[in-house]
Amino acid sequence: MVMPSLCQTAFTVLRQVEPIIVLEELGSTLFDTALQMVVKDRSANATYPDISREASQQRAMTDFFMTYNLIIRLVPIIPALFLAKLSDRGRRKAPIVVPLIGYVLSRLALLLVVIFRMPVEVMFGAGVVFGLSGGFCAYWPGVMTLASLGSTATDRSKVMMRVELLYGTAGLVGSLVSGHLFQLYSSSLGHGIVLLIVSILLHLLCLIFSIALLQVKQVSNNEPDENCHALSQTSDNAAVVEPPAGINVVNVVLLFLAAILYNFAVGGAIEILGVFVLKEPLSWSATQVGYGNAAGCVIFLTSFLGVILFRRCFSDVMLILIGMLSFASGIYFMSFVTTTCMFYLARSLNLFALIPMPTIRSLLSQQVPASSCGTTLTSLQLALKFAGLAYIPAFTKIYQRTLDWFPGFVFMLSSIFTVLGMIPISIVGCRSPQRRQYERI
């Protein structure tokens, strides 16, 4: 009796979206480390006139990642919108299955680059294929939609936070083992082969689960629209936050401005950080790169715990300011990092850096009526996407120009933009003096 019960429980778990989240993030963290190390290897012999060999390597790497990241951020926009429409018409698996095909193909492309010593620029084409599949831009909303549909309005915020926690935990585990897997090699093929094969197998398994096992809850069109205000639910003893009758235009504009400035700061700094740790004086190996990526994933866990702890005492505005201050202080300290120990000290200051963006989205949902919530949040996501057109090349070129005299200047600049983002949030707080009551988790 015990074995059938365990098998039934396991089968039920495998039909949920959570195993797909874990498998995809494990595979992606392995791929990220592999790509970082392959690009470093292929840029080792880069030469540019009037600059040193190390500066040439850094320039080649930053140029590659600038182009690659622009591709994978911008190409998915239209396919993601198309897949979102399919999802709204009842094909809930489409935004998950189609991007996962792109994940498999892009990982396979990097494996071929390593095996056949092809130019690393082949990954630009792989990035286009990945983007045309919808990429993360389609996959993540698809995952969150299924998680939302599988929960009640009362429990929805807890479910969303659990999804974020799973995502961060899987990233942490994958990052910790990625560097060690990269070191495993065949004498004829070299480093990275085992790592990429494992990454591809994880994504294939994820794709099979999403096609064959993933269960989609069917929702009647007559059900009330609860999604937008799920994060505004309070405890059983508190009053429910009612959606406004009209749009609070001033607060919406201020929240948009804060989100764009913060996204500009975080995106620009993280864009450079992966390359920064590969140069002297850090000069990280693949194992250290994996550990460094794991430190970034820990922030998912600490931000999750921070929300649980702080939301009992502070308003949404204060939560956002705490998160922004956490990132601003850590990334400012990163400007002066010269040892691995200092790097981890700087990252430890970023413990709550992931709190601001979800909380800004929650606040936005309270400034507009339910009928405008989806449009507002989608507009914000598109605004953040297009902001990447500015911060990716801007931070890359600034880093290249300041590499010889102050390589950490971009991190200081990121800290300044974060502080600027705190100003509109503070104004929103002044305009909304009453403190919300929060759900006790």
PDB file of C-alpha atoms in Angstrom, residues 260-363:
ATOM      1  CA  ILE A 260      13.509  51.900 -15.037  1.00  0.00           C
ATOM      2  CA  LEU A 261      16.301  53.576 -13.042  1.00  0.00           C
ATOM      3  CA  TYR A 262      16.746  50.542 -10.808  1.00  0.00           C
ATOM      4  CA  ASN A 263      16.656  48.125 -13.715  1.00  0.00           C
ATOM      5  CA  PHE A 264      19.189  50.341 -15.507  1.00  0.00           C
ATOM      6  CA  ALA A 265      21.505  50.208 -12.485  1.00  0.00           C
ATOM      7  CA  VAL A 266      21.188  46.479 -11.771  1.00  0.00           C
ATOM      8  CA  GLY A 267      21.243  45.367 -15.402  1.00  0.00           C
ATOM      9  CA  GLY A 268      24.264  47.492 -16.246  1.00  0.00           C
ATOM     10  CA  ALA A 269      26.287  46.322 -13.242  1.00  0.00           C
ATOM     11  CA  ILE A 270      25.506  42.613 -13.647  1.00  0.00           C
ATOM     12  CA  GLU A 271      26.290  42.919 -17.365  1.00  0.00           C
ATOM     13  CA  ILE A 272      29.889  43.809 -16.460  1.00  0.00           C
ATOM     14  CA  LEU A 273      30.331  41.760 -13.279  1.00  0.00           C
ATOM     15  CA  GLY A 274      30.729  38.426 -15.075  1.00  0.00           C
ATOM     16  CA  VAL A 275      33.638  39.800 -17.109  1.00  0.00           C
ATOM     17  CA  PHE A 276      35.141  41.822 -14.247  1.00  0.00           C
ATOM     18  CA  VAL A 277      35.882  38.721 -12.136  1.00  0.00           C
ATOM     19  CA  LEU A 278      37.847  37.077 -14.972  1.00  0.00           C
ATOM     20  CA  LYS A 279      40.503  39.818 -15.107  1.00  0.00           C
ATOM     21  CA  GLU A 280      43.351  40.528 -12.728  1.00  0.00           C
ATOM     22  CA  PRO A 281      43.566  40.774  -9.777  1.00  0.00           C
ATOM     23  CA  LEU A 282      40.712  38.247  -9.347  1.00  0.00           C
ATOM     24  CA  SER A 283      41.374  36.066 -12.434  1.00  0.00           C
ATOM     25  CA  TRP A 284      38.764  33.482 -11.464  1.00  0.00           C
ATOM     26  CA  SER A 285      38.783  29.851 -12.583  1.00  0.00           C
ATOM     27  CA  ALA A 286      35.640  27.993 -13.703  1.00  0.00           C
ATOM     28  CA  THR A 287      35.063  26.706 -10.159  1.00  0.00           C
ATOM     29  CA  GLN A 288      35.286  30.208  -8.720  1.00  0.00           C
ATOM     30  CA  VAL A 289      32.926  31.500 -11.417  1.00  0.00           C
ATOM     31  CA  GLY A 290      30.402  28.880 -10.338  1.00  0.00           C
ATOM     32  CA  TYR A 291      30.737  29.905  -6.702  1.00  0.00           C
ATOM     33  CA  GLY A 292      30.352  33.560  -7.677  1.00  0.00           C
ATOM     34  CA  ASN A 293      27.165  32.801  -9.600  1.00  0.00           C
ATOM     35  CA  ALA A 294      25.946  30.860  -6.572  1.00  0.00           C
ATOM     36  CA  ALA A 295      26.450  33.966  -4.435  1.00  0.00           C
ATOM     37  CA  GLY A 296      24.100  35.776  -6.802  1.00  0.00           C
ATOM     38  CA  CYS A 297      21.497  33.023  -6.426  1.00  0.00           C
ATOM     39  CA  VAL A 298      21.673  33.235  -2.624  1.00  0.00           C
ATOM     40  CA  ILE A 299      20.145  36.709  -3.002  1.00  0.00           C
ATOM     41  CA  PHE A 300      16.909  35.023  -4.140  1.00  0.00           C
ATOM     42  CA  LEU A 301      16.731  33.225  -0.801  1.00  0.00           C
ATOM     43  CA  THR A 302      17.703  36.189   1.378  1.00  0.00           C
ATOM     44  CA  SER A 303      15.303  38.515  -0.455  1.00  0.00           C
ATOM     45  CA  PHE A 304      12.521  35.956   0.061  1.00  0.00           C
ATOM     46  CA  LEU A 305      13.269  35.812   3.780  1.00  0.00           C
ATOM     47  CA  GLY A 306      13.597  39.596   3.877  1.00  0.00           C
ATOM     48  CA  VAL A 307      10.084  40.050   2.510  1.00  0.00           C
ATOM     49  CA  ILE A 308       8.677  37.647   5.116  1.00  0.00           C
ATOM     50  CA  LEU A 309      10.518  39.463   7.905  1.00  0.00           C
ATOM     51  CA  PHE A 310      10.112  43.105   6.876  1.00  0.00           C
ATOM     52  CA  ARG A 311       6.553  43.083   5.550  1.00  0.00           C
ATOM     53  CA  ARG A 312       5.277  42.617   9.111  1.00  0.00           C
ATOM     54  CA  CYS A 313       6.694  45.997  10.068  1.00  0.00           C
ATOM     55  CA  PHE A 314       7.182  48.116   6.946  1.00  0.00           C
ATOM     56  CA  SER A 315       5.128  49.451   4.067  1.00  0.00           C
ATOM     57  CA  ASP A 316       5.719  48.518   0.425  1.00  0.00           C
ATOM     58  CA  VAL A 317       7.597  51.783  -0.075  1.00  0.00           C
ATOM     59  CA  MET A 318       9.970  50.987   2.785  1.00  0.00           C
ATOM     60  CA  LEU A 319      10.524  47.456   1.429  1.00  0.00           C
ATOM     61  CA  ILE A 320      11.557  48.924  -1.921  1.00  0.00           C
ATOM     62  CA  LEU A 321      13.894  51.455  -0.283  1.00  0.00           C
ATOM     63  CA  ILE A 322      15.521  48.726   1.846  1.00  0.00           C
ATOM     64  CA  GLY A 323      16.144  46.630  -1.271  1.00  0.00           C
ATOM     65  CA  MET A 324      17.535  49.568  -3.244  1.00  0.00           C
ATOM     66  CA  LEU A 325      19.804  50.604  -0.384  1.00  0.00           C
ATOM     67  CA  SER A 326      21.037  47.014  -0.128  1.00  0.00           C
ATOM     68  CA  PHE A 327      22.016  46.968  -3.805  1.00  0.00           C
ATOM     69  CA  ALA A 328      23.464  50.497  -3.816  1.00  0.00           C
ATOM     70  CA  SER A 329      25.788  49.798  -0.877  1.00  0.00           C
ATOM     71  CA  GLY A 330      26.953  46.413  -2.179  1.00  0.00           C
ATOM     72  CA  ILE A 331      27.617  47.541  -5.719  1.00  0.00           C
ATOM     73  CA  TYR A 332      29.438  50.672  -4.475  1.00  0.00           C
ATOM     74  CA  PHE A 333      31.746  48.458  -2.423  1.00  0.00           C
ATOM     75  CA  MET A 334      32.247  46.297  -5.531  1.00  0.00           C
ATOM     76  CA  SER A 335      33.966  49.305  -7.158  1.00  0.00           C
ATOM     77  CA  PHE A 336      36.997  48.742  -4.930  1.00  0.00           C
ATOM     78  CA  VAL A 337      37.126  44.932  -4.914  1.00  0.00           C
ATOM     79  CA  THR A 338      40.620  43.517  -5.463  1.00  0.00           C
ATOM     80  CA  THR A 339      40.348  40.087  -3.804  1.00  0.00           C
ATOM     81  CA  THR A 340      37.848  37.225  -3.849  1.00  0.00           C
ATOM     82  CA  CYS A 341      37.123  37.776  -0.153  1.00  0.00           C
ATOM     83  CA  MET A 342      36.199  41.414  -0.846  1.00  0.00           C
ATOM     84  CA  PHE A 343      33.929  40.257  -3.671  1.00  0.00           C
ATOM     85  CA  TYR A 344      31.885  38.079  -1.331  1.00  0.00           C
ATOM     86  CA  LEU A 345      31.744  40.862   1.257  1.00  0.00           C
ATOM     87  CA  ALA A 346      30.319  43.164  -1.415  1.00  0.00           C
ATOM     88  CA  ARG A 347      27.776  40.545  -2.497  1.00  0.00           C
ATOM     89  CA  SER A 348      26.741  40.030   1.134  1.00  0.00           C
ATOM     90  CA  LEU A 349      25.533  43.640   1.171  1.00  0.00           C
ATOM     91  CA  ASN A 350      23.171  42.826  -1.737  1.00  0.00           C
ATOM     92  CA  LEU A 351      21.117  40.407   0.367  1.00  0.00           C
ATOM     93  CA  PHE A 352      17.805  42.195  -0.299  1.00  0.00           C
ATOM     94  CA  ALA A 353      18.461  43.494  -3.809  1.00  0.00           C
ATOM     95  CA  LEU A 354      15.659  41.439  -5.401  1.00  0.00           C
ATOM     96  CA  ILE A 355      12.902  42.905  -3.235  1.00  0.00           C
ATOM     97  CA  PRO A 356      12.283  46.170  -5.184  1.00  0.00           C
ATOM     98  CA  MET A 357      11.035  44.963  -8.592  1.00  0.00           C
ATOM     99  CA  PRO A 358       8.277  42.530  -7.437  1.00  0.00           C
ATOM    100  CA  THR A 359       7.173  45.083  -4.843  1.00  0.00           C
ATOM    101  CA  ILE A 360       7.044  47.870  -7.435  1.00  0.00           C
ATOM    102  CA  ARG A 361       4.819  45.644  -9.588  1.00  0.00           C
ATOM    103  CA  SER A 362       2.609  44.995  -6.568  1.00  0.00           C
ATOM    104  CA  LEU A 363       2.335  48.734  -5.900  1.00  0.00           C
TER     105      LEU A 363
END
